[in-house]
Tab-separated table of C-alpha atoms in Angstrom:
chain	number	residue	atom	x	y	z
E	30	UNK	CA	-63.262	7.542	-44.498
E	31	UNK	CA	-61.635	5.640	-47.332
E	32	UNK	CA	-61.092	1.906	-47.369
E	33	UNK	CA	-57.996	0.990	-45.771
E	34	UNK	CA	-55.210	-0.947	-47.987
E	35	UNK	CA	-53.184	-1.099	-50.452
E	36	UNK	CA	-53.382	-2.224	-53.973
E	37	UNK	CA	-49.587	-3.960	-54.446
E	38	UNK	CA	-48.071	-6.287	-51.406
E	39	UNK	CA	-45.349	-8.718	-51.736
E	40	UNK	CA	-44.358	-11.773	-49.333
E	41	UNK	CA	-40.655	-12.554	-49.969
E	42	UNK	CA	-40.862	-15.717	-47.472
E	43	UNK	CA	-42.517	-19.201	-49.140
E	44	UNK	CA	-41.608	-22.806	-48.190
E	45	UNK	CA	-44.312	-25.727	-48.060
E	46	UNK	CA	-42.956	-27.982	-46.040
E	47	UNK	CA	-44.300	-32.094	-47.657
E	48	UNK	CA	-44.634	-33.568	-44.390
E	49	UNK	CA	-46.890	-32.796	-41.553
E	50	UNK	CA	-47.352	-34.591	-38.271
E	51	UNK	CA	-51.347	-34.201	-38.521
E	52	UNK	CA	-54.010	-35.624	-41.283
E	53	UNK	CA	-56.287	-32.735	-39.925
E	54	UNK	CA	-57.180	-30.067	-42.701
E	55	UNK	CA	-56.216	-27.426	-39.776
E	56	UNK	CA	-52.855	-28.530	-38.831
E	57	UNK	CA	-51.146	-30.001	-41.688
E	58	UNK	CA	-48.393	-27.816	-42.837
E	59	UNK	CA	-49.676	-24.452	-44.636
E	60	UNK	CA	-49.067	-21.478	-45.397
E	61	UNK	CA	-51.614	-18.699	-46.050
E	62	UNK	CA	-52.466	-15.398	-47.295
E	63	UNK	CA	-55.006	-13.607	-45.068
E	64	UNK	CA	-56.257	-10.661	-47.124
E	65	UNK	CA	-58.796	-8.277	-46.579
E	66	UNK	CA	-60.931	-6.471	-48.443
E	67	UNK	CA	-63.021	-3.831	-46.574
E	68	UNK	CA	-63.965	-1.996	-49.344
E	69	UNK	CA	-67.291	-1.551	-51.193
E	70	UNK	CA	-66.611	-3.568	-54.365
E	71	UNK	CA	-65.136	-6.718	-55.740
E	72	UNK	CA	-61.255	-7.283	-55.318
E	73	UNK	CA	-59.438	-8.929	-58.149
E	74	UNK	CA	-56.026	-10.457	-57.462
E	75	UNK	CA	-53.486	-11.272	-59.424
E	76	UNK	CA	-50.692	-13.413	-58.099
E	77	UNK	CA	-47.203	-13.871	-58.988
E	78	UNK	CA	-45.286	-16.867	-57.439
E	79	UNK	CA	-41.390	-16.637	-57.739
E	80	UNK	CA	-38.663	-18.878	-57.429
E	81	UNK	CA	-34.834	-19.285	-57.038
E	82	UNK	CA	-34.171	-20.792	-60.230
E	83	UNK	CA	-36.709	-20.356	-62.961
E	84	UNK	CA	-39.291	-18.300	-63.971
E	85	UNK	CA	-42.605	-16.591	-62.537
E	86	UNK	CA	-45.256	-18.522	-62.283
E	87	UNK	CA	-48.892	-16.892	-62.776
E	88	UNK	CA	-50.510	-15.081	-62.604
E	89	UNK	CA	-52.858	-17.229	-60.041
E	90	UNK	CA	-56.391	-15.309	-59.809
E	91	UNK	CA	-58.669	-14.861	-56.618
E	92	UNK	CA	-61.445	-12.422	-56.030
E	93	UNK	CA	-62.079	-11.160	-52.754
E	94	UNK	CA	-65.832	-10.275	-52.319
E	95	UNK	CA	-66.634	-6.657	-51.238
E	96	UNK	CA	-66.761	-6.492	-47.471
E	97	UNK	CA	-65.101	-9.753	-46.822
E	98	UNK	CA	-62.169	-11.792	-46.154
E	99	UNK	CA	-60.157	-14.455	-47.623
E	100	UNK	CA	-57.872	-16.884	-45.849
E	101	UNK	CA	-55.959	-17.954	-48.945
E	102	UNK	CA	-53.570	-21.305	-48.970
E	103	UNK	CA	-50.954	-21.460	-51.099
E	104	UNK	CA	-51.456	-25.208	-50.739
E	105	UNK	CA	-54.752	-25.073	-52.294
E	106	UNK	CA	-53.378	-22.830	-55.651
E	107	UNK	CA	-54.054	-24.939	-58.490
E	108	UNK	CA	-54.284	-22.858	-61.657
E	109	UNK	CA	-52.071	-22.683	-63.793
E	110	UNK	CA	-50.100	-25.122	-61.494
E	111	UNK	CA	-49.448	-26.320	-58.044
E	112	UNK	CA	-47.315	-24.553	-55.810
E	113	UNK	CA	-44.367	-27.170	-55.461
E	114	UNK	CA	-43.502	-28.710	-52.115
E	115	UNK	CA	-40.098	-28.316	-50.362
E	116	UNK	CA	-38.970	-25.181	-52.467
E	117	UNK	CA	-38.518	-21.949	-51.644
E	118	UNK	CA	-40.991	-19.200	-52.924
E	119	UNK	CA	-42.419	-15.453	-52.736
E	120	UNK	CA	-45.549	-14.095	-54.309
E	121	UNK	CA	-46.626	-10.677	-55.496
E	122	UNK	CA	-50.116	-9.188	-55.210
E	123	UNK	CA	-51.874	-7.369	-57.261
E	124	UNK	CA	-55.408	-6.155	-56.781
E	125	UNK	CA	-57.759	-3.509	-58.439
E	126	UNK	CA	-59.161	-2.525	-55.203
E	127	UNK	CA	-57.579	-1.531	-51.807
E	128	UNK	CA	-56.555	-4.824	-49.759
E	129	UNK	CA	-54.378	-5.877	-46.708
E	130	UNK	CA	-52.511	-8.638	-46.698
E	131	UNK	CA	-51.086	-10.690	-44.110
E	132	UNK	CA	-48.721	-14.376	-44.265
E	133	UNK	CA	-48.436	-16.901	-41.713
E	134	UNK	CA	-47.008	-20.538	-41.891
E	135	UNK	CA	-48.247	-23.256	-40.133
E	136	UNK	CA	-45.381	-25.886	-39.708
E	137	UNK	CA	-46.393	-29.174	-38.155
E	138	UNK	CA	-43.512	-31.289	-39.549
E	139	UNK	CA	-42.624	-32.185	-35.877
E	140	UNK	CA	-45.675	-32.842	-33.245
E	141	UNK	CA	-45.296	-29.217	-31.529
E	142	UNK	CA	-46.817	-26.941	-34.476
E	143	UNK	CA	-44.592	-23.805	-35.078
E	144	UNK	CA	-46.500	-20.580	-36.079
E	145	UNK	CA	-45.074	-17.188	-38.278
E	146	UNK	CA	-46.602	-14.483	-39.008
E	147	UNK	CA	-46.299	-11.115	-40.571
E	148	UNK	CA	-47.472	-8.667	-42.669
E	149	UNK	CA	-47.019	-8.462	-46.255
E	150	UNK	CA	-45.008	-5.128	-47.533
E	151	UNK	CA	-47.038	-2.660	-49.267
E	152	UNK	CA	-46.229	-0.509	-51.902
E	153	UNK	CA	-46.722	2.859	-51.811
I	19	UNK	CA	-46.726	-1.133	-62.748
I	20	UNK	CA	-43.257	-0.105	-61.434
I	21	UNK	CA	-41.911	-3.463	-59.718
I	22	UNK	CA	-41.942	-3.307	-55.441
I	23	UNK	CA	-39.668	-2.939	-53.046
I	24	UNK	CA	-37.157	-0.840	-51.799
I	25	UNK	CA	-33.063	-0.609	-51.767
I	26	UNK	CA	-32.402	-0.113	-48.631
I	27	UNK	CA	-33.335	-2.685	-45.695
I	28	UNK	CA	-32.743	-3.361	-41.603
I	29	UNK	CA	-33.029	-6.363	-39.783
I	30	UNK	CA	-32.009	-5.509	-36.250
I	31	UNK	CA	-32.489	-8.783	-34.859
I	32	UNK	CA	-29.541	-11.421	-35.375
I	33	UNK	CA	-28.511	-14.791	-33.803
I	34	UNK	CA	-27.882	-17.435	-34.777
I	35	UNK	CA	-27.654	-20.731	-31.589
I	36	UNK	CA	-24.584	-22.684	-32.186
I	37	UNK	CA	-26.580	-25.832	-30.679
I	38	UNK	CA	-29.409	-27.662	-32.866
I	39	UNK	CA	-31.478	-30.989	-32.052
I	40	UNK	CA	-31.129	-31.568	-35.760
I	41	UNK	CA	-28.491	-32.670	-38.269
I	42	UNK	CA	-30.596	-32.192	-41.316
I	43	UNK	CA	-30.005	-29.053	-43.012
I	44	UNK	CA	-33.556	-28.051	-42.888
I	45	UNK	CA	-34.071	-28.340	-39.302
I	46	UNK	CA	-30.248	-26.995	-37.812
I	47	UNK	CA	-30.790	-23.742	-36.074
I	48	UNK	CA	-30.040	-20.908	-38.747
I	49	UNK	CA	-30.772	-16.988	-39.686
I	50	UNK	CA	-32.792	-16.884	-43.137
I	51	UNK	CA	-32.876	-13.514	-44.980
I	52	UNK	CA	-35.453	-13.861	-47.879
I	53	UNK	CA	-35.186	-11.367	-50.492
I	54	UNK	CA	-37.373	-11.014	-53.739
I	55	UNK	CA	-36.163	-9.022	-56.831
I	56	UNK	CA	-39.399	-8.647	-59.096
I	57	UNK	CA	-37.565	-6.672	-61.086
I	58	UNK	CA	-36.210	-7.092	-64.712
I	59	UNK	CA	-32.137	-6.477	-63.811
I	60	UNK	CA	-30.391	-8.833	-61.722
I	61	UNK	CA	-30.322	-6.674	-57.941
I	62	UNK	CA	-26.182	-6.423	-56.279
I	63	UNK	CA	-26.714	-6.467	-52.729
I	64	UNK	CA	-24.067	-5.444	-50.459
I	65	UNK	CA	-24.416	-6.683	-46.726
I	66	UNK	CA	-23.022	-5.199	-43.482
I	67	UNK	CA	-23.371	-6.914	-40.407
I	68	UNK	CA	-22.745	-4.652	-36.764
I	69	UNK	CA	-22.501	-6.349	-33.467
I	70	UNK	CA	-22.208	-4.772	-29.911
I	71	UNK	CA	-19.192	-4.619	-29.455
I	72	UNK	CA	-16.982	-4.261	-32.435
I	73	UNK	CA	-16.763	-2.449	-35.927
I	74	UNK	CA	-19.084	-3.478	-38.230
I	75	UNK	CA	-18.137	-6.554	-40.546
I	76	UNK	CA	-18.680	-6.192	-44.464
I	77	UNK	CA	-19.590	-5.749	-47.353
I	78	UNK	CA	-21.036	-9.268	-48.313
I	79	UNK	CA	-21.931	-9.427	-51.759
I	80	UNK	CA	-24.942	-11.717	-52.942
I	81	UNK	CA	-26.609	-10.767	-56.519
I	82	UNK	CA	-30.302	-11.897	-56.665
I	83	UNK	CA	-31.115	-12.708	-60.424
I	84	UNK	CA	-34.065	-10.650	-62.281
I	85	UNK	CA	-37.426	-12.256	-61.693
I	86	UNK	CA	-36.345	-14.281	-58.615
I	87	UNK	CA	-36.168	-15.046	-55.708
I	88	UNK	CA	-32.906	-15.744	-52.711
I	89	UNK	CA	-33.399	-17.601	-49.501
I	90	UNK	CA	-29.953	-16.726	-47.888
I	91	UNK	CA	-28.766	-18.108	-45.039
I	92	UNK	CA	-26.590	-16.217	-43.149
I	93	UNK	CA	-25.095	-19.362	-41.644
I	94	UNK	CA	-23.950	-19.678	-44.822
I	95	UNK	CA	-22.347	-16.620	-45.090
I	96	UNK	CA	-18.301	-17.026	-45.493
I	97	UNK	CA	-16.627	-13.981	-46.921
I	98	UNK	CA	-15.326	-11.431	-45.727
I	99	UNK	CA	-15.331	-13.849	-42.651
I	100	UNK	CA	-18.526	-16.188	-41.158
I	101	UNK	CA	-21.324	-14.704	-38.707
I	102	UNK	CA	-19.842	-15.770	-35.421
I	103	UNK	CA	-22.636	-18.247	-33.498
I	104	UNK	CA	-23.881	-17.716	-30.028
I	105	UNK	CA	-23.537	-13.832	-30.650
I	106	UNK	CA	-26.060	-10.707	-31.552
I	107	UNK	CA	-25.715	-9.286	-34.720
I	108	UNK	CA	-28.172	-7.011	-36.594
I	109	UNK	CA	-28.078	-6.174	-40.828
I	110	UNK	CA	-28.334	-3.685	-43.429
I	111	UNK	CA	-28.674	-4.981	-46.777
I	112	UNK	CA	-28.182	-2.082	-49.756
I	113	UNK	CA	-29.270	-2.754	-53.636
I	114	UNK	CA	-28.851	-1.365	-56.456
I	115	UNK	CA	-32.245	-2.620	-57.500
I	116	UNK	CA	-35.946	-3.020	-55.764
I	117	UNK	CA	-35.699	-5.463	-53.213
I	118	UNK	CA	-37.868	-7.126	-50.713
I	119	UNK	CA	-36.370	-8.652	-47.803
I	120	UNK	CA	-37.491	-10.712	-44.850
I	121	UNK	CA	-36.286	-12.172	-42.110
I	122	UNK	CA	-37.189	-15.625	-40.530
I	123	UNK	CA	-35.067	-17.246	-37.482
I	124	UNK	CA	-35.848	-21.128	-36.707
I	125	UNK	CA	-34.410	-22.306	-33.293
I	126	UNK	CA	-33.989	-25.241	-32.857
I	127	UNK	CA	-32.134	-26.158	-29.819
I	128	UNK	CA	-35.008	-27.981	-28.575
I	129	UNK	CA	-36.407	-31.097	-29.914
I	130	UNK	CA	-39.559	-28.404	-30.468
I	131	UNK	CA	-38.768	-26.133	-33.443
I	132	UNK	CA	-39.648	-22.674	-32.829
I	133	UNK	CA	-40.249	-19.837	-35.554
I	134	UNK	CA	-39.962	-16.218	-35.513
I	135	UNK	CA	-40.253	-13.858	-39.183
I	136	UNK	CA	-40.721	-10.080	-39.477
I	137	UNK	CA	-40.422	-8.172	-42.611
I	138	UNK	CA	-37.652	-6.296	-42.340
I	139	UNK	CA	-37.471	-2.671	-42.161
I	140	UNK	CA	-36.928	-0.343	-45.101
I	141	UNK	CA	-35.815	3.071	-45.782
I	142	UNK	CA	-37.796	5.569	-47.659
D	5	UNK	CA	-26.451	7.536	-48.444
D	6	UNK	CA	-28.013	8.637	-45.337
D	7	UNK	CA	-28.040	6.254	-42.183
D	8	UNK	CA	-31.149	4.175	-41.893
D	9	UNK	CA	-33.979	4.147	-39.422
D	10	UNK	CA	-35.957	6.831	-37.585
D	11	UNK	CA	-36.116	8.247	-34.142
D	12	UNK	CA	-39.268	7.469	-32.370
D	13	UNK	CA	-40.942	3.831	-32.172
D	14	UNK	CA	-43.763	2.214	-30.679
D	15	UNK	CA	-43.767	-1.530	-29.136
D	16	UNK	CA	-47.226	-2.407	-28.458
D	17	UNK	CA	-46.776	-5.832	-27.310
D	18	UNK	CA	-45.287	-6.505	-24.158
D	19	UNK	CA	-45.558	-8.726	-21.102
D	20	UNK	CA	-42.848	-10.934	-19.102
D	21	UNK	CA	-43.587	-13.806	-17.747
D	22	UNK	CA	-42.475	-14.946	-14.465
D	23	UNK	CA	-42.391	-18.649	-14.876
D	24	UNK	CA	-39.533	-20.221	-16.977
D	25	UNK	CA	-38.467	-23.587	-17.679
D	26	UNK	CA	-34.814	-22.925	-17.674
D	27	UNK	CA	-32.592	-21.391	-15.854
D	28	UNK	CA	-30.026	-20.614	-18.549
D	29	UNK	CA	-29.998	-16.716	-19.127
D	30	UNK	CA	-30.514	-17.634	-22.537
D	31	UNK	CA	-33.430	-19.647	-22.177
D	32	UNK	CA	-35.386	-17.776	-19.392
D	33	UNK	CA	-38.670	-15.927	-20.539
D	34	UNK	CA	-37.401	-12.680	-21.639
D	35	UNK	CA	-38.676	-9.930	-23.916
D	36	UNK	CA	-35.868	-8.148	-25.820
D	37	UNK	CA	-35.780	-5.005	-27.967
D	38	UNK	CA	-32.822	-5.347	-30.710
D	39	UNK	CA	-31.840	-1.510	-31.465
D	40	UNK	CA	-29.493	-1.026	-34.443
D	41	UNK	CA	-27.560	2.392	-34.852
D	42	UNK	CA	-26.044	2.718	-38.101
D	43	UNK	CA	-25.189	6.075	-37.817
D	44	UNK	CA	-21.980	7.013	-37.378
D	45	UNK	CA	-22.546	9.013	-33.721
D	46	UNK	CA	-23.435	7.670	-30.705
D	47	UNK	CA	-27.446	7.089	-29.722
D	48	UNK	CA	-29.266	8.416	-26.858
D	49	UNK	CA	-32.743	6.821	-26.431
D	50	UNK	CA	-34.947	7.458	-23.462
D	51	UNK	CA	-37.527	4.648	-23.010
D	52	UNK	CA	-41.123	5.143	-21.676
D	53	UNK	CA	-43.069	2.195	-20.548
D	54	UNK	CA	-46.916	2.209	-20.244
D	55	UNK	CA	-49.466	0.409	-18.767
D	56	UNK	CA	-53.267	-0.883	-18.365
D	57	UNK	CA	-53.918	0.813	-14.919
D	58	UNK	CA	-51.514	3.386	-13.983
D	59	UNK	CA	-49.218	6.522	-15.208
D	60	UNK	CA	-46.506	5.348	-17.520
D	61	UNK	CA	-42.669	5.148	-15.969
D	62	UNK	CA	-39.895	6.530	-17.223
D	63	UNK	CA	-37.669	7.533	-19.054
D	64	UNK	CA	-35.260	4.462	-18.592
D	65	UNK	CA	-32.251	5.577	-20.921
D	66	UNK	CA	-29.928	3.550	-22.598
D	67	UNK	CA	-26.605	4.781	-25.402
D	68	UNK	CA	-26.180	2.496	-28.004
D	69	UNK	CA	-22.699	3.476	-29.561
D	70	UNK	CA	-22.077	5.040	-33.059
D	71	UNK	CA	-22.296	1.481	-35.638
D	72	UNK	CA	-23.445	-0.492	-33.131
D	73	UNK	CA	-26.570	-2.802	-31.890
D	74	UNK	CA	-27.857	-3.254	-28.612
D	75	UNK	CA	-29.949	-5.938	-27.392
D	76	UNK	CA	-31.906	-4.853	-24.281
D	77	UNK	CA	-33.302	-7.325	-22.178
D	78	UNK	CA	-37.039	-5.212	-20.659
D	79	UNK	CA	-35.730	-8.151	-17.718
D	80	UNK	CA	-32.293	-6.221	-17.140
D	81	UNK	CA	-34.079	-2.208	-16.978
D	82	UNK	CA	-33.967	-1.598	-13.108
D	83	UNK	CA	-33.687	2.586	-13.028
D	84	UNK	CA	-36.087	4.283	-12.559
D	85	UNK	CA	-37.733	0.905	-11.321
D	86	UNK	CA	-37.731	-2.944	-12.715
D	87	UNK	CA	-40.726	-3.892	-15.135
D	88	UNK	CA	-43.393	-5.869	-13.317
D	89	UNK	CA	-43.462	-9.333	-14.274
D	90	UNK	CA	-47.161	-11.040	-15.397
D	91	UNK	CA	-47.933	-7.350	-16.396
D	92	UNK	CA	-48.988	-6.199	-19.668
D	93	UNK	CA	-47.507	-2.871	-20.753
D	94	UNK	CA	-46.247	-1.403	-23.997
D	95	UNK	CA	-42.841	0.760	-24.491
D	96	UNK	CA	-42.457	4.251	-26.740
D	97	UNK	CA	-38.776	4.966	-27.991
D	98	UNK	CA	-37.445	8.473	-28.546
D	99	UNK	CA	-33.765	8.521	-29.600
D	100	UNK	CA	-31.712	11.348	-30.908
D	101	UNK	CA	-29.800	9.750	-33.988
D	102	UNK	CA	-31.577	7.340	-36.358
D	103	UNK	CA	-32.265	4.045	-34.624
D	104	UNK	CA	-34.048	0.496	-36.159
D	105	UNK	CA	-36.091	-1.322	-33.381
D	106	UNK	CA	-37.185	-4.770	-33.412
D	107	UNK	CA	-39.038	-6.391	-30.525
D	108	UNK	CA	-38.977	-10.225	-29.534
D	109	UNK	CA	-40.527	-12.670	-27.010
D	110	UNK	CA	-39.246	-15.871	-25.878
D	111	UNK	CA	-41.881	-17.897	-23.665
D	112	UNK	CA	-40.222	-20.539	-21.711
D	113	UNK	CA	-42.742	-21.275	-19.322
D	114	UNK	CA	-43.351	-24.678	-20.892
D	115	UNK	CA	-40.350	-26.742	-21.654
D	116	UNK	CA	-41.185	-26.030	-25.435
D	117	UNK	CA	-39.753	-22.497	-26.294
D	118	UNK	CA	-41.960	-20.111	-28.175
D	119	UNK	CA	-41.121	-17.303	-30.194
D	120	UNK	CA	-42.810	-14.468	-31.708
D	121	UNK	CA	-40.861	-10.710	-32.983
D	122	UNK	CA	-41.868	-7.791	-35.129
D	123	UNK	CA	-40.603	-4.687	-36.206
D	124	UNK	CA	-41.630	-2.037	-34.050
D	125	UNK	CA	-43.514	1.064	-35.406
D	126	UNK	CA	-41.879	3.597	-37.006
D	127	UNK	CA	-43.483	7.448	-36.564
D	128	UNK	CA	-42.499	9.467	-39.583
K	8	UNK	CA	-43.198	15.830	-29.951
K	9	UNK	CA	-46.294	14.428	-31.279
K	10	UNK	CA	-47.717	11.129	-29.864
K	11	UNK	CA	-47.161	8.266	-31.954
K	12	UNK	CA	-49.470	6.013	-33.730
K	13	UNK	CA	-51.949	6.623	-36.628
K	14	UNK	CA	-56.060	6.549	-36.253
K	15	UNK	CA	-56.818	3.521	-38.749
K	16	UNK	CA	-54.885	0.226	-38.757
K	17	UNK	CA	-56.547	-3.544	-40.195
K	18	UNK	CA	-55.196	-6.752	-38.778
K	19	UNK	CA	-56.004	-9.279	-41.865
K	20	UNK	CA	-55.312	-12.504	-39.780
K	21	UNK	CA	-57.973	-14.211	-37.154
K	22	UNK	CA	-58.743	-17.384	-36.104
K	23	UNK	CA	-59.376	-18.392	-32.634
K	24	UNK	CA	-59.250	-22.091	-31.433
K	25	UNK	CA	-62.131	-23.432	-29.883
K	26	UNK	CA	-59.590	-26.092	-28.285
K	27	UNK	CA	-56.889	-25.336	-25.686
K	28	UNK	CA	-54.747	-27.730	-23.388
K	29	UNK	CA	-54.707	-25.289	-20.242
K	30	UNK	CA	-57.628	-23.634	-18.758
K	31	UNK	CA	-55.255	-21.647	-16.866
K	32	UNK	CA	-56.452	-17.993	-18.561
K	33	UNK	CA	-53.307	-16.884	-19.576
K	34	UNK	CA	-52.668	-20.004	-21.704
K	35	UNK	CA	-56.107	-20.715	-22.961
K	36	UNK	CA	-55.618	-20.497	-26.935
K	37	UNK	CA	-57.329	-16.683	-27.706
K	38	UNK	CA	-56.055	-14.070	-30.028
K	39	UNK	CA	-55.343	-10.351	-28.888
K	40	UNK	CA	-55.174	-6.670	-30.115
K	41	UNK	CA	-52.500	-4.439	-28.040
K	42	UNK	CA	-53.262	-0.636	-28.489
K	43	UNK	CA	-50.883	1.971	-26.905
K	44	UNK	CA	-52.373	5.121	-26.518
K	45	UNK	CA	-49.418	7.548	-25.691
K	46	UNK	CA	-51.937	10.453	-26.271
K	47	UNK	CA	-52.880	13.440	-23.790
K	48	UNK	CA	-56.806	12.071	-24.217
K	49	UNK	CA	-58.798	8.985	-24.279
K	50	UNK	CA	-58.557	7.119	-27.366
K	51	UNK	CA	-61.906	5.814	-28.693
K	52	UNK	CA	-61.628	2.869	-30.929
K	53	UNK	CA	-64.180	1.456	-33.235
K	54	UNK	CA	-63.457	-1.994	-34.348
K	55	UNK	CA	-65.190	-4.099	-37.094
K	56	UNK	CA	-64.931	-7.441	-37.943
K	57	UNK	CA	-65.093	-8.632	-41.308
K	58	UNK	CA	-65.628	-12.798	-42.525
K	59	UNK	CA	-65.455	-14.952	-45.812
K	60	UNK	CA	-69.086	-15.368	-46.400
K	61	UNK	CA	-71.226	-12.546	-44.231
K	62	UNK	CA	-71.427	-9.216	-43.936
K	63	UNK	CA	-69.337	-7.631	-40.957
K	64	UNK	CA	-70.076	-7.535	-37.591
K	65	UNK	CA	-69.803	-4.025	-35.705
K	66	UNK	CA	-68.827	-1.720	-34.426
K	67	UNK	CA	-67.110	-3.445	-30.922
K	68	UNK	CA	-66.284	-0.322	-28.551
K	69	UNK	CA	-63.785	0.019	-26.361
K	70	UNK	CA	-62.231	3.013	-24.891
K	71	UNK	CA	-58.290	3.197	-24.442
K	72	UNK	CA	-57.797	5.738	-21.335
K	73	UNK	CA	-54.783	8.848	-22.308
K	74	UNK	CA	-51.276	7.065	-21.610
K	75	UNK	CA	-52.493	3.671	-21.187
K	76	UNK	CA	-52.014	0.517	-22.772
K	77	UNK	CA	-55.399	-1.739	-23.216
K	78	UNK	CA	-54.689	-5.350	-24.147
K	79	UNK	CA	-58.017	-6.566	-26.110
K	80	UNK	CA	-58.868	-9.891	-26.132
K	81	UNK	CA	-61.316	-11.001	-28.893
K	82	UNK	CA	-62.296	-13.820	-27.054
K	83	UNK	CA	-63.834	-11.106	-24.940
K	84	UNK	CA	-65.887	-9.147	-27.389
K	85	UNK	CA	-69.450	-9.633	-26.369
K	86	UNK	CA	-71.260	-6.458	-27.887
K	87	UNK	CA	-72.566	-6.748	-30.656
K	88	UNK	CA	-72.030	-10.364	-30.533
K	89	UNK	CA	-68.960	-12.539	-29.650
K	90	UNK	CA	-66.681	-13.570	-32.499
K	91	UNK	CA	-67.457	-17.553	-33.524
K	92	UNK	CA	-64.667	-19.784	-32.363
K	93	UNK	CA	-63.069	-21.605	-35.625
K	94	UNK	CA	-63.641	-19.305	-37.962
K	95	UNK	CA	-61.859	-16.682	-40.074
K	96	UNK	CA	-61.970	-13.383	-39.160
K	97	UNK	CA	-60.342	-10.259	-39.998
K	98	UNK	CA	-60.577	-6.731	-38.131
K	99	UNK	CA	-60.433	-2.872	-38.894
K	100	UNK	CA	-59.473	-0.389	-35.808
K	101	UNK	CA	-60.731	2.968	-36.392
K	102	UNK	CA	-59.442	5.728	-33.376
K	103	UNK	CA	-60.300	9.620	-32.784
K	104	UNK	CA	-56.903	9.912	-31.314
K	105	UNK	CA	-53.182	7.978	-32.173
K	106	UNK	CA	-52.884	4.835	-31.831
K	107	UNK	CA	-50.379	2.102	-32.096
K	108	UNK	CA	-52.111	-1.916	-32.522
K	109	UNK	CA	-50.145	-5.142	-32.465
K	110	UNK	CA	-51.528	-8.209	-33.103
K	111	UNK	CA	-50.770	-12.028	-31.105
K	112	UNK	CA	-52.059	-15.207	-31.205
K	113	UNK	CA	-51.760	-17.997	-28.648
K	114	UNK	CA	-52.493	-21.403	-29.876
K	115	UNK	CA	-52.493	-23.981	-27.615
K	116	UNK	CA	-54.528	-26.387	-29.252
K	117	UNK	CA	-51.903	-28.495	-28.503
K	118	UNK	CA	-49.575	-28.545	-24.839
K	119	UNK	CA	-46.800	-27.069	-26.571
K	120	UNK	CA	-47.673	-23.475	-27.118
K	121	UNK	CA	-47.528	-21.318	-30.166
K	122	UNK	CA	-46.872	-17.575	-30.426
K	123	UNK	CA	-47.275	-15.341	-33.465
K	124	UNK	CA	-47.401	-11.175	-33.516
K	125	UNK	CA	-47.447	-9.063	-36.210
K	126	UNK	CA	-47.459	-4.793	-35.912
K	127	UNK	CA	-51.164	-3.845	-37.508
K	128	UNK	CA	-51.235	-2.113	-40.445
K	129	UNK	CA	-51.418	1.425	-40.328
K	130	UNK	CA	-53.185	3.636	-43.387
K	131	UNK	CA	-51.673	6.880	-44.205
């Protein structure tokens, strides 16, 4: 059976929200990219973060090791810059390999945390 | 790489509460529709919104710029005429360009915000 | 250009709870599938419901008009028989125009609403 | 008509709370796969789990009985091994007949309850 996945997703939802009711790692305000990689080698992303008035930003680089997951967040994206807080987003993926990719946001501005989640469109 | 997306999208969910426990704009009860245009030509997208019991209200007009990225309300939608509040309403967006659009409700109505977001659905 | 959506869809997801918090139709625990017809004719969908431990029941059959959407509360199907409440189960829809089906859940038995929704499955 | 589903679908996103507010067991914080089978024949689904730093776990075995619905708790995988509590995990579904998988979360880490569900992803 071949690895499941595709090699091109896109997430056209982003917002960090600055404030968070919690200090604890797992319930400040995130968001994340869950991709997988069940294949047999490497996965090299590429990502592309967008915005509403300027340019692209990236591409920001993660590897995915064969056979493994990554539960990526955009809050911890540091190179070439930080993903800004308070603005809206959307990020492109682009891997060498076959992934899956999945977004949720965590949003714990207010005490009761809300969740989102969905998954990613894929290019044929 | 060809740039992703489609041209033609669904959301068939729609509604937008006319109460919120919020006066900032960030938290009020509203509809988001986020569509990314990767693409290298700004992307025309006409909107029609259908309810359940009348004909079908449109076209709205929004152009997304090349290389970014929209975060449209449709609270904030005004012409032809506003989305009506308290009300079911579902979407078709068309482009002329390669879109991605998805859809994100935040309620509101209680002091505990709470989330939904699906990608929406596209045509072949 | 050709009316979007397809004619058979999946809902994996569903279960109803009996408890709510409210008592406000719109705030009772409800789950809700949001059909969109764009078409220009009339809709016929027939609506099978399965579950964990028995044969599934059905069809339950429902018109949504030519350029309409109809948002059908699972709570409100009573022929051939009401859906149990506290019961998992999962719904197949077979329509004879192109439909778009979205599925959501509000969970009001806590006084703090939760939300989830999806896009249903499309078949090709 | 042919059933609906596809034989191979990945759910990228999994995490499940070692901390809930309720023992009650529908409310305890757990994560869940729902698979329709709408098939004439028992589906029999293969389902690996893959983490950020080992090698995956598998395969879990569960049997979905011809027109059923079966919804799997991972909290209730035992064989091989149960999946760790706090921990990322992702998960492939592999089926010798159709199948349709959705994915929810419940957190209630906290009393207000979260809800998230996303449709699987489904390989060609």
């Amino acid at each position: 059976m071949d690895a499941i996945g595709r090699k091109h997703w896109a997430i056209a939802e982003g917002y960090i929200p600055s404030q968070s009711s919690f200090s604890d790692r797992e319930l400040i305000s995130h968001e994340t990219a869950y991709i997988l990689n069940a294949t047999e080698r490497d996965a090299h992303v590429a990502i592309t973060i967008y915005f509403a008035d300027r340019d692209p930003v990236g591409p920001y680089r993660v590897t995915v090791p064969a056979r493994r997951t990554l539960h990526l967040r955009f809050n911890d994206l540091e190179d070439p810059e930080p993903i800004p807080r308070d603005t809206d987003y959307a990020s492109v993926f682009e891997s060498d390999e076959y992934i899956v990719v999945q977004h949720t946001r965590m949003d714990s501005r207010h005490a009761e945390v809300a969740l989102l989640s969905t998954m990613a469109f894929a290019a044929e």
